[in-house]
CSV table of C-alpha atoms and ligand atoms in Angstrom, one decimal:
chain,number,residue,atom,x,y,z
Y,10,UNK,CA,-40.6,-54.1,5.6
Y,11,UNK,CA,-39.9,-50.7,7.2
Y,12,UNK,CA,-41.1,-47.5,5.4
Y,13,UNK,CA,-38.5,-45.0,4.6
Y,14,UNK,CA,-38.8,-41.6,6.2
Y,15,UNK,CA,-40.5,-40.0,3.0
Y,16,UNK,CA,-38.7,-36.6,3.6
Y,17,UNK,CA,-35.3,-38.2,3.1
Y,18,UNK,CA,-36.2,-38.7,-0.6
Y,19,UNK,CA,-36.8,-35.0,-0.9
Y,20,UNK,CA,-33.1,-34.2,-0.2
Y,21,UNK,CA,-31.2,-33.3,-3.3
Y,22,UNK,CA,-28.2,-35.6,-3.7
Y,23,UNK,CA,-25.6,-36.1,-1.1
Y,24,UNK,CA,-24.7,-33.5,1.7
Y,25,UNK,CA,-22.4,-30.9,0.2
Y,26,UNK,CA,-19.1,-31.6,2.2
Y,27,UNK,CA,-19.1,-35.4,1.8
Y,28,UNK,CA,-19.8,-34.8,-2.0
Y,29,UNK,CA,-16.8,-32.6,-2.2
Y,30,UNK,CA,-14.6,-35.2,-0.3
Y,31,UNK,CA,-15.8,-37.9,-2.7
Y,32,UNK,CA,-14.8,-35.9,-5.8
Y,33,UNK,CA,-11.4,-35.1,-4.3
Y,34,UNK,CA,-10.9,-38.8,-3.6
Y,35,UNK,CA,-11.7,-39.6,-7.2
Y,36,UNK,CA,-9.1,-37.2,-8.4
Y,37,UNK,CA,-6.5,-38.7,-6.1
Y,38,UNK,CA,-7.3,-42.2,-7.4
Y,39,UNK,CA,-6.7,-40.9,-10.9
Y,40,UNK,CA,-3.6,-39.0,-10.0
Y,41,UNK,CA,-2.1,-40.4,-6.8
Y,42,UNK,CA,1.0,-38.0,-6.7
Y,43,UNK,CA,-1.2,-34.8,-6.8
Y,44,UNK,CA,-0.6,-32.5,-4.0
Y,45,UNK,CA,-4.1,-31.4,-3.3
Y,46,UNK,CA,-4.7,-28.3,-1.3
Y,47,UNK,CA,-7.8,-27.9,0.5
Y,48,UNK,CA,-9.3,-24.3,0.6
Y,49,UNK,CA,-12.6,-26.0,0.7
Y,50,UNK,CA,-14.3,-27.2,3.9
Y,51,UNK,CA,-14.2,-24.7,6.8
Y,52,UNK,CA,-12.0,-27.1,8.9
Y,53,UNK,CA,-9.3,-25.8,11.2
Y,54,UNK,CA,-5.8,-27.0,10.8
Y,55,UNK,CA,-3.8,-25.3,13.6
Y,56,UNK,CA,-3.0,-27.5,16.5
Y,57,UNK,CA,-4.7,-26.8,19.9
Y,58,UNK,CA,-3.0,-24.0,21.7
Y,59,UNK,CA,-0.9,-24.7,24.9
Y,60,UNK,CA,-3.1,-23.2,27.7
Y,61,UNK,CA,-6.4,-24.7,26.3
Y,62,UNK,CA,-4.6,-28.2,25.5
Y,63,UNK,CA,-3.1,-28.3,29.1
Y,64,UNK,CA,-6.6,-27.6,30.6
Y,65,UNK,CA,-7.9,-30.7,28.5
Y,66,UNK,CA,-4.9,-32.8,29.7
Y,67,UNK,CA,-5.6,-31.7,33.4
Y,68,UNK,CA,-9.3,-32.6,33.0
Y,69,UNK,CA,-8.4,-35.9,31.6
Y,70,UNK,CA,-6.0,-36.7,34.6
Y,71,UNK,CA,-8.6,-35.7,37.0
Y,72,UNK,CA,-11.1,-38.0,35.5
Y,73,UNK,CA,-8.6,-40.8,36.2
Y,74,UNK,CA,-8.8,-40.2,40.0
Y,75,UNK,CA,-11.4,-41.1,42.6
Y,76,UNK,CA,-11.9,-37.6,43.7
Y,77,UNK,CA,-11.9,-36.1,40.3
Y,78,UNK,CA,-14.1,-38.6,38.5
Y,79,UNK,CA,-17.5,-37.4,37.3
Y,80,UNK,CA,-20.3,-39.2,35.3
Y,81,UNK,CA,-23.2,-37.7,33.5
Y,82,UNK,CA,-23.3,-33.9,34.1
Y,83,UNK,CA,-26.3,-31.5,33.6
Y,84,UNK,CA,-27.6,-31.8,30.1
Y,85,UNK,CA,-27.6,-28.1,29.8
Y,86,UNK,CA,-23.9,-28.0,30.4
Y,87,UNK,CA,-21.7,-27.1,33.5
Y,88,UNK,CA,-23.0,-24.2,35.4
Y,89,UNK,CA,-19.5,-22.6,35.6
Y,90,UNK,CA,-19.2,-22.6,31.8
Y,91,UNK,CA,-22.7,-21.3,31.3
Y,92,UNK,CA,-21.9,-18.4,33.6
Y,93,UNK,CA,-18.6,-17.7,31.9
Y,94,UNK,CA,-20.1,-17.5,28.5
Y,95,UNK,CA,-22.9,-15.2,29.8
Y,96,UNK,CA,-20.2,-12.9,31.4
Y,97,UNK,CA,-17.3,-13.0,29.1
Y,98,UNK,CA,-19.0,-13.3,25.6
Y,99,UNK,CA,-22.5,-11.7,26.2
Y,100,UNK,CA,-21.4,-9.2,29.0
Y,101,UNK,CA,-24.8,-9.8,30.7
Y,102,UNK,CA,-27.0,-9.7,27.7
Y,103,UNK,CA,-27.7,-13.2,28.2
Y,104,UNK,CA,-28.4,-15.0,31.6
Y,105,UNK,CA,-26.4,-18.1,32.4
Y,106,UNK,CA,-29.5,-20.3,32.4
Y,107,UNK,CA,-30.4,-19.1,28.9
Y,108,UNK,CA,-27.0,-20.6,27.7
Y,109,UNK,CA,-27.2,-24.2,26.7
Y,110,UNK,CA,-23.9,-26.0,26.2
Y,111,UNK,CA,-23.7,-28.4,23.3
Y,112,UNK,CA,-21.5,-30.5,21.1
Y,113,UNK,CA,-21.5,-27.9,18.5
Y,114,UNK,CA,-23.5,-25.3,16.5
Y,115,UNK,CA,-24.5,-27.9,13.8
Y,116,UNK,CA,-26.1,-30.5,16.2
Y,117,UNK,CA,-27.9,-27.7,18.0
Y,118,UNK,CA,-29.3,-26.5,14.5
Y,119,UNK,CA,-30.5,-30.1,14.0
Y,120,UNK,CA,-32.2,-30.4,17.4
Y,121,UNK,CA,-33.8,-27.0,16.8
Y,122,UNK,CA,-35.4,-28.4,13.8
Y,123,UNK,CA,-37.1,-31.0,16.1
Y,124,UNK,CA,-38.0,-28.2,18.4
Y,125,UNK,CA,-40.1,-26.4,15.6
Y,126,UNK,CA,-41.1,-29.5,13.8
Y,127,UNK,CA,-42.7,-30.2,10.4
Y,128,UNK,CA,-45.3,-27.5,10.3
Y,129,UNK,CA,-42.8,-24.6,10.6
Y,130,UNK,CA,-42.3,-22.3,7.7
Y,131,UNK,CA,-38.8,-21.0,7.2
Y,132,UNK,CA,-36.7,-18.3,5.4
Y,133,UNK,CA,-32.9,-18.7,4.7
Y,134,UNK,CA,-30.5,-16.3,3.2
Y,135,UNK,CA,-29.7,-17.5,-0.2
Y,136,UNK,CA,-26.8,-18.6,-0.4
Y,137,UNK,CA,-26.5,-20.1,3.2
Y,138,UNK,CA,-25.0,-23.0,5.1
Y,139,UNK,CA,-26.9,-26.0,3.8
Y,140,UNK,CA,-27.7,-27.5,7.2
Y,141,UNK,CA,-30.6,-25.0,7.6
Y,142,UNK,CA,-32.6,-26.2,4.5
Y,143,UNK,CA,-31.5,-29.9,4.6
Y,144,UNK,CA,-32.1,-30.3,8.3
Y,145,UNK,CA,-35.6,-28.7,7.8
Y,146,UNK,CA,-36.3,-31.0,4.8
Y,147,UNK,CA,-35.3,-34.1,6.9
Y,148,UNK,CA,-38.0,-33.3,9.6
Y,149,UNK,CA,-40.5,-32.6,6.9
Y,150,UNK,CA,-40.8,-28.7,7.1
Y,151,UNK,CA,-41.3,-28.4,3.3
Y,152,UNK,CA,-44.9,-28.0,2.5
Y,153,UNK,CA,-46.0,-29.0,-0.9
Y,154,UNK,CA,-43.6,-28.8,-3.8
Y,155,UNK,CA,-44.0,-25.9,-6.2
Y,156,UNK,CA,-43.0,-27.5,-9.6
Y,157,UNK,CA,-43.0,-23.9,-11.4
Y,158,UNK,CA,-40.5,-22.4,-8.8
Y,159,UNK,CA,-38.9,-25.8,-8.3
Y,160,UNK,CA,-39.1,-25.1,-4.5
Y,161,UNK,CA,-40.8,-26.3,-1.5
Y,162,UNK,CA,-43.7,-23.9,-0.3
Y,163,UNK,CA,-42.5,-23.7,3.4
Y,164,UNK,CA,-38.9,-22.8,2.5
Y,165,UNK,CA,-38.4,-19.2,1.3
Y,166,UNK,CA,-35.0,-18.2,-0.2
Y,167,UNK,CA,-34.0,-14.7,0.6
Y,168,UNK,CA,-31.6,-13.7,-2.2
Y,169,UNK,CA,-28.5,-12.1,-1.0
Y,170,UNK,CA,-26.1,-10.9,-3.8
Y,171,UNK,CA,-23.5,-8.2,-4.3
Y,172,UNK,CA,-26.4,-6.0,-5.5
Y,173,UNK,CA,-28.1,-5.8,-2.2
Y,174,UNK,CA,-24.9,-6.0,-0.3
Y,175,UNK,CA,-25.9,-9.5,0.8
Y,176,UNK,CA,-28.8,-8.3,2.9
Y,177,UNK,CA,-32.1,-9.4,1.9
Y,178,UNK,CA,-35.0,-7.1,0.8
Y,179,UNK,CA,-37.2,-7.8,3.8
Y,180,UNK,CA,-40.2,-5.9,2.6
Y,181,UNK,CA,-40.4,-8.2,-0.3
Y,182,UNK,CA,-40.3,-11.3,2.0
Y,183,UNK,CA,-43.5,-13.2,3.0
Y,184,UNK,CA,-43.9,-14.1,6.7
Y,185,UNK,CA,-42.4,-17.3,7.9
Y,186,UNK,CA,-42.2,-18.9,11.3
Y,187,UNK,CA,-38.5,-19.0,11.5
Y,188,UNK,CA,-35.7,-16.9,9.8
Y,189,UNK,CA,-32.2,-18.5,9.7
Y,190,UNK,CA,-29.6,-15.8,9.6
Y,191,UNK,CA,-25.9,-16.1,9.6
Y,192,UNK,CA,-23.5,-13.3,10.2
Y,193,UNK,CA,-20.6,-13.2,9.5
Y,194,UNK,CA,-22.0,-15.1,6.7
Y,195,UNK,CA,-21.2,-18.5,5.5
Y,196,UNK,CA,-20.5,-18.6,2.5
Y,197,UNK,CA,-20.4,-15.0,1.4
Y,198,UNK,CA,-18.2,-13.5,4.3
Y,199,UNK,CA,-20.9,-10.6,4.6
Y,200,UNK,CA,-21.4,-9.1,8.0
Y,201,UNK,CA,-24.6,-7.4,8.8
Y,202,UNK,CA,-24.4,-3.9,10.3
Y,203,UNK,CA,-26.3,-3.0,13.5
Y,204,UNK,CA,-28.9,-1.1,11.3
Y,205,UNK,CA,-29.5,-4.3,9.2
Y,206,UNK,CA,-29.9,-6.5,12.2
Y,207,UNK,CA,-32.3,-3.9,13.7
Y,208,UNK,CA,-34.3,-4.2,10.5
Y,209,UNK,CA,-34.3,-7.9,10.8
Y,210,UNK,CA,-35.4,-7.9,14.5
Y,211,UNK,CA,-38.1,-5.3,13.7
Y,212,UNK,CA,-39.2,-7.6,10.7
Y,213,UNK,CA,-39.5,-10.7,13.1
Y,214,UNK,CA,-41.3,-8.7,15.7
Y,215,UNK,CA,-44.0,-7.5,13.2
Y,216,UNK,CA,-44.4,-11.0,11.9
Y,217,UNK,CA,-44.0,-12.7,15.2
Y,218,UNK,CA,-41.4,-14.9,13.8
Y,219,UNK,CA,-38.3,-16.3,15.5
Y,220,UNK,CA,-34.8,-15.7,14.2
Y,221,UNK,CA,-32.1,-18.5,14.5
Y,222,UNK,CA,-29.1,-16.4,14.4
Y,223,UNK,CA,-25.8,-18.3,13.6
Y,224,UNK,CA,-22.9,-16.5,15.1
Y,225,UNK,CA,-20.3,-19.2,14.5
Y,226,UNK,CA,-17.8,-16.7,13.0
Y,227,UNK,CA,-18.5,-13.8,15.3
Y,228,UNK,CA,-14.9,-13.7,16.7
Y,229,UNK,CA,-13.6,-12.9,13.0
Y,230,UNK,CA,-15.2,-9.5,13.3
Y,231,UNK,CA,-12.5,-6.9,13.8
Y,232,UNK,CA,-14.3,-3.8,12.7
Y,233,UNK,CA,-15.6,-1.7,15.4
Y,234,UNK,CA,-19.3,-1.2,15.5
Y,235,UNK,CA,-20.1,-4.4,13.7
Y,236,UNK,CA,-22.4,-6.5,15.9
Y,237,UNK,CA,-21.0,-9.9,17.1
Y,238,UNK,CA,-24.4,-11.0,18.6
Y,239,UNK,CA,-27.9,-10.4,17.8
Y,240,UNK,CA,-28.4,-9.3,21.3
Y,241,UNK,CA,-26.7,-6.2,20.7
Y,242,UNK,CA,-29.9,-5.1,19.0
Y,243,UNK,CA,-32.5,-3.9,21.8
Y,244,UNK,CA,-35.5,-6.2,21.9
Y,245,UNK,CA,-33.7,-9.1,20.0
Y,246,UNK,CA,-34.3,-11.4,23.0
Y,247,UNK,CA,-38.0,-11.3,22.3
Y,248,UNK,CA,-37.4,-12.9,18.9
Y,249,UNK,CA,-34.0,-14.5,18.5
Y,250,UNK,CA,-32.1,-17.7,19.4
Y,251,UNK,CA,-28.4,-17.6,18.8
Y,252,UNK,CA,-26.1,-20.5,18.2
Y,253,UNK,CA,-22.4,-20.4,18.5
Y,254,UNK,CA,-19.3,-22.6,18.7
Y,255,UNK,CA,-15.8,-23.0,19.8
Y,256,UNK,CA,-15.0,-24.7,16.5
Y,257,UNK,CA,-13.5,-21.8,14.5
Y,258,UNK,CA,-12.0,-19.9,17.4
Y,259,UNK,CA,-10.0,-22.5,19.2
Y,260,UNK,CA,-9.8,-25.3,16.8
Y,261,UNK,CA,-12.5,-27.5,18.5
Y,262,UNK,CA,-14.0,-28.8,15.1
Y,263,UNK,CA,-13.0,-32.2,16.1
Y,264,UNK,CA,-13.0,-31.7,19.8
Y,265,UNK,CA,-16.7,-30.4,19.7
Y,266,UNK,CA,-18.1,-27.8,21.8
Y,267,UNK,CA,-20.8,-25.1,21.2
Y,268,UNK,CA,-23.6,-23.4,22.9
Y,269,UNK,CA,-26.9,-21.7,22.2
Y,270,UNK,CA,-28.8,-18.9,23.9
Y,271,UNK,CA,-32.6,-19.5,24.2
Y,272,UNK,CA,-33.9,-16.3,26.0
Y,273,UNK,CA,-36.7,-16.8,28.5
Y,274,UNK,CA,-38.7,-14.0,26.8
Y,275,UNK,CA,-39.2,-16.0,23.7
Y,276,UNK,CA,-42.7,-17.4,23.4
Y,277,UNK,CA,-44.9,-19.3,20.9
Y,278,UNK,CA,-48.2,-17.8,19.6
Y,279,UNK,CA,-50.0,-19.3,22.6
Y,280,UNK,CA,-47.6,-17.6,25.1
Y,281,UNK,CA,-45.9,-20.9,26.2
Y,282,UNK,CA,-42.1,-20.8,26.7
Y,283,UNK,CA,-39.7,-21.7,24.0
Y,284,UNK,CA,-37.0,-21.9,26.6
Y,285,UNK,CA,-38.9,-24.5,28.6
Y,286,UNK,CA,-39.4,-26.6,25.5
Y,287,UNK,CA,-35.7,-26.3,24.6
Y,288,UNK,CA,-34.9,-27.5,28.1
Y,289,UNK,CA,-37.2,-30.4,27.7
Y,290,UNK,CA,-35.7,-31.4,24.4
Y,291,UNK,CA,-32.1,-30.9,25.7
Y,292,UNK,CA,-32.7,-33.1,28.7
Y,293,UNK,CA,-34.6,-35.7,26.7
Y,294,UNK,CA,-32.5,-36.4,23.8
Y,295,UNK,CA,-29.0,-35.0,24.6
Y,296,UNK,CA,-26.8,-36.0,27.4
Y,297,UNK,CA,-24.7,-33.0,27.7
Y,298,UNK,CA,-21.4,-32.0,26.1
Y,299,UNK,CA,-18.3,-34.0,27.1
Y,300,UNK,CA,-17.3,-33.0,30.7
Y,301,UNK,CA,-13.7,-33.0,29.6
Y,302,UNK,CA,-14.2,-30.8,26.7
Y,303,UNK,CA,-16.2,-28.3,28.7
Y,304,UNK,CA,-13.1,-27.8,30.8
Y,305,UNK,CA,-11.3,-26.8,27.6
Y,306,UNK,CA,-14.1,-24.3,27.0
Y,307,UNK,CA,-13.6,-22.8,30.5
Y,308,UNK,CA,-9.9,-22.4,29.9
Y,309,UNK,CA,-10.6,-20.7,26.5
Y,310,UNK,CA,-12.5,-17.9,28.3
Y,311,UNK,CA,-9.7,-17.3,30.9
Y,312,UNK,CA,-7.4,-14.4,30.1
Y,313,UNK,CA,-4.7,-16.7,28.7
Y,314,UNK,CA,-7.3,-18.6,26.6
Y,315,UNK,CA,-8.8,-15.5,25.1
Y,316,UNK,CA,-5.2,-14.4,24.1
Y,317,UNK,CA,-4.7,-17.7,22.4
Y,318,UNK,CA,-8.1,-17.7,20.9
Y,319,UNK,CA,-7.3,-14.2,19.3
Y,320,UNK,CA,-3.9,-15.6,17.9
Y,321,UNK,CA,-5.7,-18.5,16.4
Y,322,UNK,CA,-8.4,-16.2,14.7
Y,323,UNK,CA,-5.7,-13.8,13.6
Y,324,UNK,CA,-3.8,-16.6,11.8
Y,325,UNK,CA,-6.8,-17.6,9.8
Y,326,UNK,CA,-7.6,-13.9,9.0
Y,327,UNK,CA,-4.2,-13.3,7.6
Y,328,UNK,CA,-4.8,-16.4,5.4
Y,329,UNK,CA,-8.0,-14.8,4.3
Y,330,UNK,CA,-6.2,-11.6,3.5
Y,331,UNK,CA,-3.6,-13.4,1.6
Y,332,UNK,CA,-6.2,-15.3,-0.6
Y,333,UNK,CA,-8.2,-12.3,-1.2
Y,334,UNK,CA,-5.4,-10.1,-2.1
Y,335,UNK,CA,-4.2,-12.7,-4.6
Y,336,UNK,CA,-7.6,-13.1,-6.2
Y,337,UNK,CA,-8.2,-9.4,-6.3
Y,338,UNK,CA,-4.7,-9.0,-8.1
Y,339,UNK,CA,-5.9,-11.6,-10.6
Y,340,UNK,CA,-8.9,-9.5,-11.4
Y,341,UNK,CA,-11.5,-11.7,-9.7
Y,342,UNK,CA,-14.6,-10.0,-8.2
Y,343,UNK,CA,-14.2,-11.0,-4.5
Y,344,UNK,CA,-16.4,-10.5,-1.4
Y,345,UNK,CA,-15.8,-11.2,2.4
Y,346,UNK,CA,-12.4,-12.1,3.5
Y,347,UNK,CA,-12.4,-9.4,6.1
Y,348,UNK,CA,-14.3,-9.9,9.4
Y,349,UNK,CA,-15.0,-13.3,8.1
Y,350,UNK,CA,-13.0,-16.4,7.2
Y,351,UNK,CA,-14.5,-17.0,3.8
Y,352,UNK,CA,-13.8,-15.3,0.3
Y,353,UNK,CA,-16.7,-15.4,-2.1
Y,354,UNK,CA,-15.6,-15.2,-5.6
Y,355,UNK,CA,-17.6,-14.7,-8.8
Y,356,UNK,CA,-16.7,-17.0,-11.6
Y,357,UNK,CA,-17.8,-15.4,-14.9
Y,358,UNK,CA,-19.3,-17.5,-17.6
Y,359,UNK,CA,-19.1,-20.8,-15.7
Y,360,UNK,CA,-21.4,-23.0,-13.5
Y,361,UNK,CA,-19.9,-23.1,-10.1
Y,362,UNK,CA,-19.4,-26.9,-10.1
Y,363,UNK,CA,-17.6,-26.7,-13.5
Y,364,UNK,CA,-15.3,-24.0,-12.2
Y,365,UNK,CA,-14.7,-26.1,-9.1
Y,366,UNK,CA,-13.8,-29.3,-11.1
Y,367,UNK,CA,-11.5,-27.2,-13.3
Y,368,UNK,CA,-9.7,-25.6,-10.3
Y,369,UNK,CA,-9.3,-29.1,-8.8
Y,370,UNK,CA,-8.1,-30.8,-12.0
Y,371,UNK,CA,-5.8,-28.1,-13.3
Y,372,UNK,CA,-4.4,-26.6,-10.0
Y,373,UNK,CA,-5.3,-29.4,-7.4
Y,374,UNK,CA,-7.0,-26.9,-5.4
Y,375,UNK,CA,-10.2,-27.7,-3.5
Y,376,UNK,CA,-12.7,-24.9,-3.0
Y,377,UNK,CA,-16.6,-25.0,-2.4
Y,378,UNK,CA,-18.9,-24.5,-5.3
Y,379,UNK,CA,-21.4,-21.7,-4.6
Y,380,UNK,CA,-24.3,-23.7,-5.9
Y,381,UNK,CA,-23.9,-26.2,-2.9
Y,382,UNK,CA,-25.2,-23.2,-0.8
Y,383,UNK,CA,-28.5,-22.7,-2.6
Y,384,UNK,CA,-29.5,-21.3,-5.9
Y,385,UNK,CA,-28.2,-17.9,-5.2
Y,386,UNK,CA,-24.7,-19.3,-4.9
Y,387,UNK,CA,-24.6,-20.3,-8.6
Y,388,UNK,CA,-21.7,-18.6,-10.4
Y,389,UNK,CA,-19.5,-18.2,-7.2
Y,390,UNK,CA,-16.8,-20.3,-5.6
Y,391,UNK,CA,-16.1,-20.2,-1.8
Y,392,UNK,CA,-12.4,-20.1,-0.6
Y,393,UNK,CA,-11.9,-21.1,3.1
Y,394,UNK,CA,-9.0,-19.5,4.9
Y,395,UNK,CA,-8.7,-22.5,7.4
Y,396,UNK,CA,-5.7,-24.0,5.7
Y,397,UNK,CA,-2.1,-24.1,6.9
Y,398,UNK,CA,-0.2,-21.0,5.9
Y,399,UNK,CA,2.3,-22.9,3.6
Y,400,UNK,CA,-0.5,-24.5,1.8
Y,401,UNK,CA,-2.4,-21.2,1.3
Y,402,UNK,CA,0.8,-19.7,-0.1
Y,403,UNK,CA,1.4,-22.6,-2.4
Y,404,UNK,CA,-2.3,-22.3,-3.6
Y,405,UNK,CA,-1.7,-18.6,-4.3
Y,406,UNK,CA,1.2,-19.3,-6.2
Y,407,UNK,CA,-0.6,-22.0,-8.4
Y,408,UNK,CA,-3.3,-19.5,-9.0
Y,409,UNK,CA,-1.0,-16.8,-10.1
Y,410,UNK,CA,0.9,-19.3,-12.5
Y,411,UNK,CA,-1.8,-19.4,-15.1
Y,412,UNK,CA,-5.2,-17.9,-15.0
Y,413,UNK,CA,-8.3,-20.1,-14.6
V,519,PL4,C1,-18.3,-29.3,7.5
V,519,PL4,C2,-22.4,-21.1,9.7
V,519,PL4,C3,-18.1,-25.4,7.8
V,519,PL4,N1,-18.9,-31.4,8.6
V,519,PL4,O1,-18.5,-27.2,14.3
V,519,PL4,P1,-19.8,-26.7,14.6
V,519,PL4,O2,-20.9,-27.8,14.6
V,519,PL4,O3,-19.8,-26.0,15.9
V,519,PL4,O4,-20.4,-25.7,13.6
V,519,PL4,C4,-20.6,-25.9,12.2
V,519,PL4,C5,-21.1,-24.7,11.5
V,519,PL4,C6,-22.2,-24.0,12.1
V,519,PL4,N2,-22.6,-22.8,11.5
V,519,PL4,C7,-21.9,-22.5,10.4
V,519,PL4,C8,-20.9,-23.1,9.7
V,519,PL4,O5,-20.3,-22.6,8.7
V,519,PL4,C9,-20.4,-24.3,10.3
V,519,PL4,C10,-19.4,-25.1,9.8
V,519,PL4,N3,-19.2,-25.0,8.4
V,519,PL4,C11,-18.2,-25.2,6.3
V,519,PL4,O6,-17.1,-25.5,5.6
V,519,PL4,O7,-19.1,-24.6,5.9
V,519,PL4,C12,-17.7,-26.9,8.1
V,519,PL4,C13,-18.7,-27.9,7.3
V,519,PL4,C14,-19.2,-29.9,8.4
V,519,PL4,C15,-20.6,-29.8,8.1
V,519,PL4,O8,-21.1,-30.6,7.5
V,519,PL4,O9,-21.2,-28.8,8.5
């Protein structure tokens, strides 16, 4: 018999989003006529925009010709796309050969856990996107279990609450090898300021840690002066990797395209290059993002594509505004929803899974329970703004009808 990977047994229950889908399905089985509205998963609903869609169609047509066909490409991605991302999105703060094209931010985060392996210690914002912790557990980066704290020794939860404005008290944190940091944050919608990110970079430098900065929602930032990339902080290239994606900007959640930046300055304690190892991992266990889809990414960074990207992001931001305004008017304590597509809502006197079930059963609205994002998410619900406008308006009407 084959032995099970022992780390799999350390995972708590099912992965958050399939669990939500399972419970939603159970409600529909009980009540098949229910019109369930999803403000749960952060999944885009608008169709692809014309310019980007036509680039995908052209790319598909070319692949159907002798001259235009291409097979395997560079595992790191098309040079033209790497150059364009470096130029258009990083304005030169990243070199094109530091940009690695991928099939999305989540798969990159998974491969990064292989990069750092089972001995790495890590810190996460609490609450945070569950992939950072669950992915680390899968590769065995847990250390021994502390029964009293009910936590693994290698995983440090940096509490982020309204009290500390969702930025952890770094002075109180122990050193870890890795620090996962997401801004604009999933799930709280908080955006770190330049001063805060400078503190984070300084902290990583002092501790010789590496920050894995998840900027998947950077394009939702509208306020001038708020940083869209960790590399806006001087010296960050010595200590930070950045992951990003076309999922939430041009609706590529199903199409799949992302990238990460692994700076050449980034070294391990023995002075060897993280960039070289990432290149080795990429070329060994990844065969590159789809050539067709990369053409869509190139189009997205043309002037027409960028205009469409802004329209898409603006649509979801307007949804966020509508949801937040309604919840505020109903007297809820809300966070995020500006510069970010998520609204983080305090639910007084209830566990988040209980409030989640109530909202589903009474109003047929799916949200995401805060506890799914870590212990610090207990007592909150996350509302996503990625629904269709008509559904968002209907959900708001239902919320107003009678209080939770
Ligand atoms: C549902 C902070 C959503 N099935 O699409 P990707 O892989 O380029 O990006 C994934 C991602 C990366 N980083 C952050 C994210 O929030 C996400 C997407 N998160 C959510 O509702 O929290 C979609 C989740 C997806 C999943 O399991 O992750």
